[in-house]
Amino acid sequence: MTSVDRWQLPDGIEEVLPAQAATVERLRRQLLDLYRSWGYQLVIPPLMEFTESLLIGLGKDLDLLTFKLTDQLSGRTLGVRADITPQVARIDAHSLAEQGISRLCYAGSTLHTRPKSLLASRSPIQLGAELYGDNSLAADVEIVRLMLATLESAGLASITLDLGHVGVYEAVLAAAGLNDEQEQTVFDALQRKSVPDLKLALDGVDEAAADMIIQLAELHGDESVLARARKLFAERAPAALAAVDALQEVAADVSRQRPDLAIYFDLAELRGYHYHTGIVFAAYAPGHGEALANGGRYNDVGAVFGRARPATGFATDLKALMALLPTDAPQAGAISMPDVDDPALAEVVKTLRTAGEIVINCLSTDPDPRCDRQLLEQGGEWRVQALDN
């Protein structure tokens, strides 16, 4: 092993140095305070859990993202969390077990076996909010608004909201009558929005059903998409109309408070299809191809913990947000203090630090480079004076 190998980090794993760490920590505090002001209570789930509770009922995608190891105490398999949302669902269903609506928020590190995309970190700092116990569109709207407020509070403007609904795909699939193998092939092609692959996957399928699925892949854009969808599904897949109506209602409610918000509809959005049960949404910024935050409705995940609950929520990665923001400017100077054992000096330093000042012990003849002032004793009193350069 060379000296270079000793300090290299695994691909997709990053350290956060002081300037960037200051930005991340400011965002964390600022956003958790925002969630608190909306009534969301902070929870801190453990870094790892038994895989039975961490992964059950959540599909193979999360399973593949999760690092697993053997617990030396019990011999059972542990998972290092790749997503905090299921943990919060467990807390709501089992640990809290409250009746009525629960609003919970969180912030913490996660770990992925592989990056979710080419540019994604394998060690995101996930932050988010979840609303349990209410199945209404009003709850979805609240979560969407809080997601938008998150990005606004972080200093990001010109956000585009992407809206979809898994109920559209479910209704179209049911009306098409595909077998399991055809469903999987169609699902993969739709995720890529590849019409040529869709046509190949639908070879031999009823012409009307195949045409409906191909047109579904092209149902994305502004609000006119919803009118096209109603016309397409009215006779062929009427069960999809309720999902289209839900999308229109959510968009209208969000737009009333944010009339300038750009809203993009994607009726073939299948992100988290095996996990979500209703509205799905994401937020994008110009020039950034990855979603900055995303979420949706995921009812009944708590059923595996003995308590099915309606649920909706969103999450973001503080590292991804930090990368889009200017690094926090260094604080305006610091105060150097001599390394002497003096109770009077200690009391002055305590008062300065309580007031928010940075006071750094000088362990050599040269003060810390951040210091622009110093504590000097004059007439038996310790006073702050400018530091001579």
PDB file of N, CA and C in Angstrom, residues 333-337 358-373 387 389:
ATOM      1  N   GLY A 333     -13.379  37.690  11.914  1.00  0.00           N
ATOM      2  CA  GLY A 333     -12.317  37.727  12.881  1.00  0.00           C
ATOM      3  C   GLY A 333     -12.540  36.922  14.142  1.00  0.00           C
ATOM      4  N   ALA A 334     -11.504  36.894  14.980  1.00  0.00           N
ATOM      5  CA  ALA A 334     -11.545  36.194  16.252  1.00  0.00           C
ATOM      6  C   ALA A 334     -10.628  36.931  17.215  1.00  0.00           C
ATOM      7  N   ILE A 335     -10.683  36.534  18.458  1.00  0.00           N
ATOM      8  CA  ILE A 335      -9.907  37.188  19.511  1.00  0.00           C
ATOM      9  C   ILE A 335      -8.864  36.216  20.037  1.00  0.00           C
ATOM     10  N   SER A 336      -7.619  36.639  20.101  1.00  0.00           N
ATOM     11  CA  SER A 336      -6.549  35.825  20.650  1.00  0.00           C
ATOM     12  C   SER A 336      -6.432  36.089  22.146  1.00  0.00           C
ATOM     13  N   MET A 337      -6.297  35.023  22.927  1.00  0.00           N
ATOM     14  CA  MET A 337      -6.111  35.156  24.365  1.00  0.00           C
ATOM     15  C   MET A 337      -4.789  34.517  24.776  1.00  0.00           C
ATOM     16  N   ILE A 358     -15.546  34.411  18.856  1.00  0.00           N
ATOM     17  CA  ILE A 358     -14.590  33.314  18.818  1.00  0.00           C
ATOM     18  C   ILE A 358     -13.341  33.765  19.560  1.00  0.00           C
ATOM     19  N   VAL A 359     -12.973  33.040  20.606  1.00  0.00           N
ATOM     20  CA  VAL A 359     -11.781  33.359  21.389  1.00  0.00           C
ATOM     21  C   VAL A 359     -10.866  32.141  21.332  1.00  0.00           C
ATOM     22  N   ILE A 360      -9.636  32.349  20.823  1.00  0.00           N
ATOM     23  CA  ILE A 360      -8.716  31.240  20.570  1.00  0.00           C
ATOM     24  C   ILE A 360      -7.491  31.377  21.460  1.00  0.00           C
ATOM     25  N   ASN A 361      -7.190  30.298  22.183  1.00  0.00           N
ATOM     26  CA  ASN A 361      -6.020  30.273  23.055  1.00  0.00           C
ATOM     27  C   ASN A 361      -4.750  30.325  22.218  1.00  0.00           C
ATOM     28  N   CYS A 362      -3.840  31.229  22.553  1.00  0.00           N
ATOM     29  CA  CYS A 362      -2.583  31.378  21.814  1.00  0.00           C
ATOM     30  C   CYS A 362      -1.529  30.488  22.471  1.00  0.00           C
ATOM     31  N   LEU A 363      -1.156  29.421  21.792  1.00  0.00           N
ATOM     32  CA  LEU A 363      -0.233  28.442  22.365  1.00  0.00           C
ATOM     33  C   LEU A 363       1.216  28.683  21.959  1.00  0.00           C
ATOM     34  N   SER A 364       1.447  29.691  21.133  1.00  0.00           N
ATOM     35  CA  SER A 364       2.808  30.007  20.712  1.00  0.00           C
ATOM     36  C   SER A 364       2.959  31.526  20.678  1.00  0.00           C
ATOM     37  N   THR A 365       4.018  31.992  20.111  1.00  0.00           N
ATOM     38  CA  THR A 365       4.215  33.439  20.017  1.00  0.00           C
ATOM     39  C   THR A 365       3.327  34.069  18.958  1.00  0.00           C
ATOM     40  N   ASP A 366       2.860  33.256  18.014  1.00  0.00           N
ATOM     41  CA  ASP A 366       2.010  33.772  16.935  1.00  0.00           C
ATOM     42  C   ASP A 366       0.559  33.371  17.165  1.00  0.00           C
ATOM     43  N   PRO A 367      -0.349  34.340  17.142  1.00  0.00           N
ATOM     44  CA  PRO A 367      -1.778  34.006  17.308  1.00  0.00           C
ATOM     45  C   PRO A 367      -2.316  33.274  16.086  1.00  0.00           C
ATOM     46  N   ASP A 368      -3.478  32.655  16.236  1.00  0.00           N
ATOM     47  CA  ASP A 368      -4.151  31.993  15.131  1.00  0.00           C
ATOM     48  C   ASP A 368      -4.402  33.007  14.011  1.00  0.00           C
ATOM     49  N   PRO A 369      -4.198  32.604  12.739  1.00  0.00           N
ATOM     50  CA  PRO A 369      -4.357  33.546  11.619  1.00  0.00           C
ATOM     51  C   PRO A 369      -5.741  34.179  11.539  1.00  0.00           C
ATOM     52  N   ARG A 370      -6.747  33.558  12.130  1.00  0.00           N
ATOM     53  CA  ARG A 370      -8.095  34.135  12.075  1.00  0.00           C
ATOM     54  C   ARG A 370      -8.266  35.327  13.006  1.00  0.00           C
ATOM     55  N   CYS A 371      -7.344  35.513  13.937  1.00  0.00           N
ATOM     56  CA  CYS A 371      -7.516  36.550  14.962  1.00  0.00           C
ATOM     57  C   CYS A 371      -7.187  37.940  14.420  1.00  0.00           C
ATOM     58  N   ASP A 372      -8.098  38.875  14.662  1.00  0.00           N
ATOM     59  CA  ASP A 372      -7.841  40.278  14.318  1.00  0.00           C
ATOM     60  C   ASP A 372      -7.823  41.158  15.567  1.00  0.00           C
ATOM     61  N   ARG A 373      -8.070  40.536  16.730  1.00  0.00           N
ATOM     62  CA  ARG A 373      -8.049  41.253  18.014  1.00  0.00           C
ATOM     63  C   ARG A 373      -7.355  40.373  19.050  1.00  0.00           C
ATOM     64  N   LEU A 387      -5.413  43.744  16.980  1.00  0.00           N
ATOM     65  CA  LEU A 387      -4.161  42.997  16.930  1.00  0.00           C
ATOM     66  C   LEU A 387      -3.239  43.664  15.916  1.00  0.00           C
ATOM     67  N   ASN A 389      -0.607  43.926  13.183  1.00  0.00           N
ATOM     68  CA  ASN A 389      -0.123  42.985  12.164  1.00  0.00           C
ATOM     69  C   ASN A 389       1.326  43.331  11.801  1.00  0.00           C
TER      70      ASN A 389
END
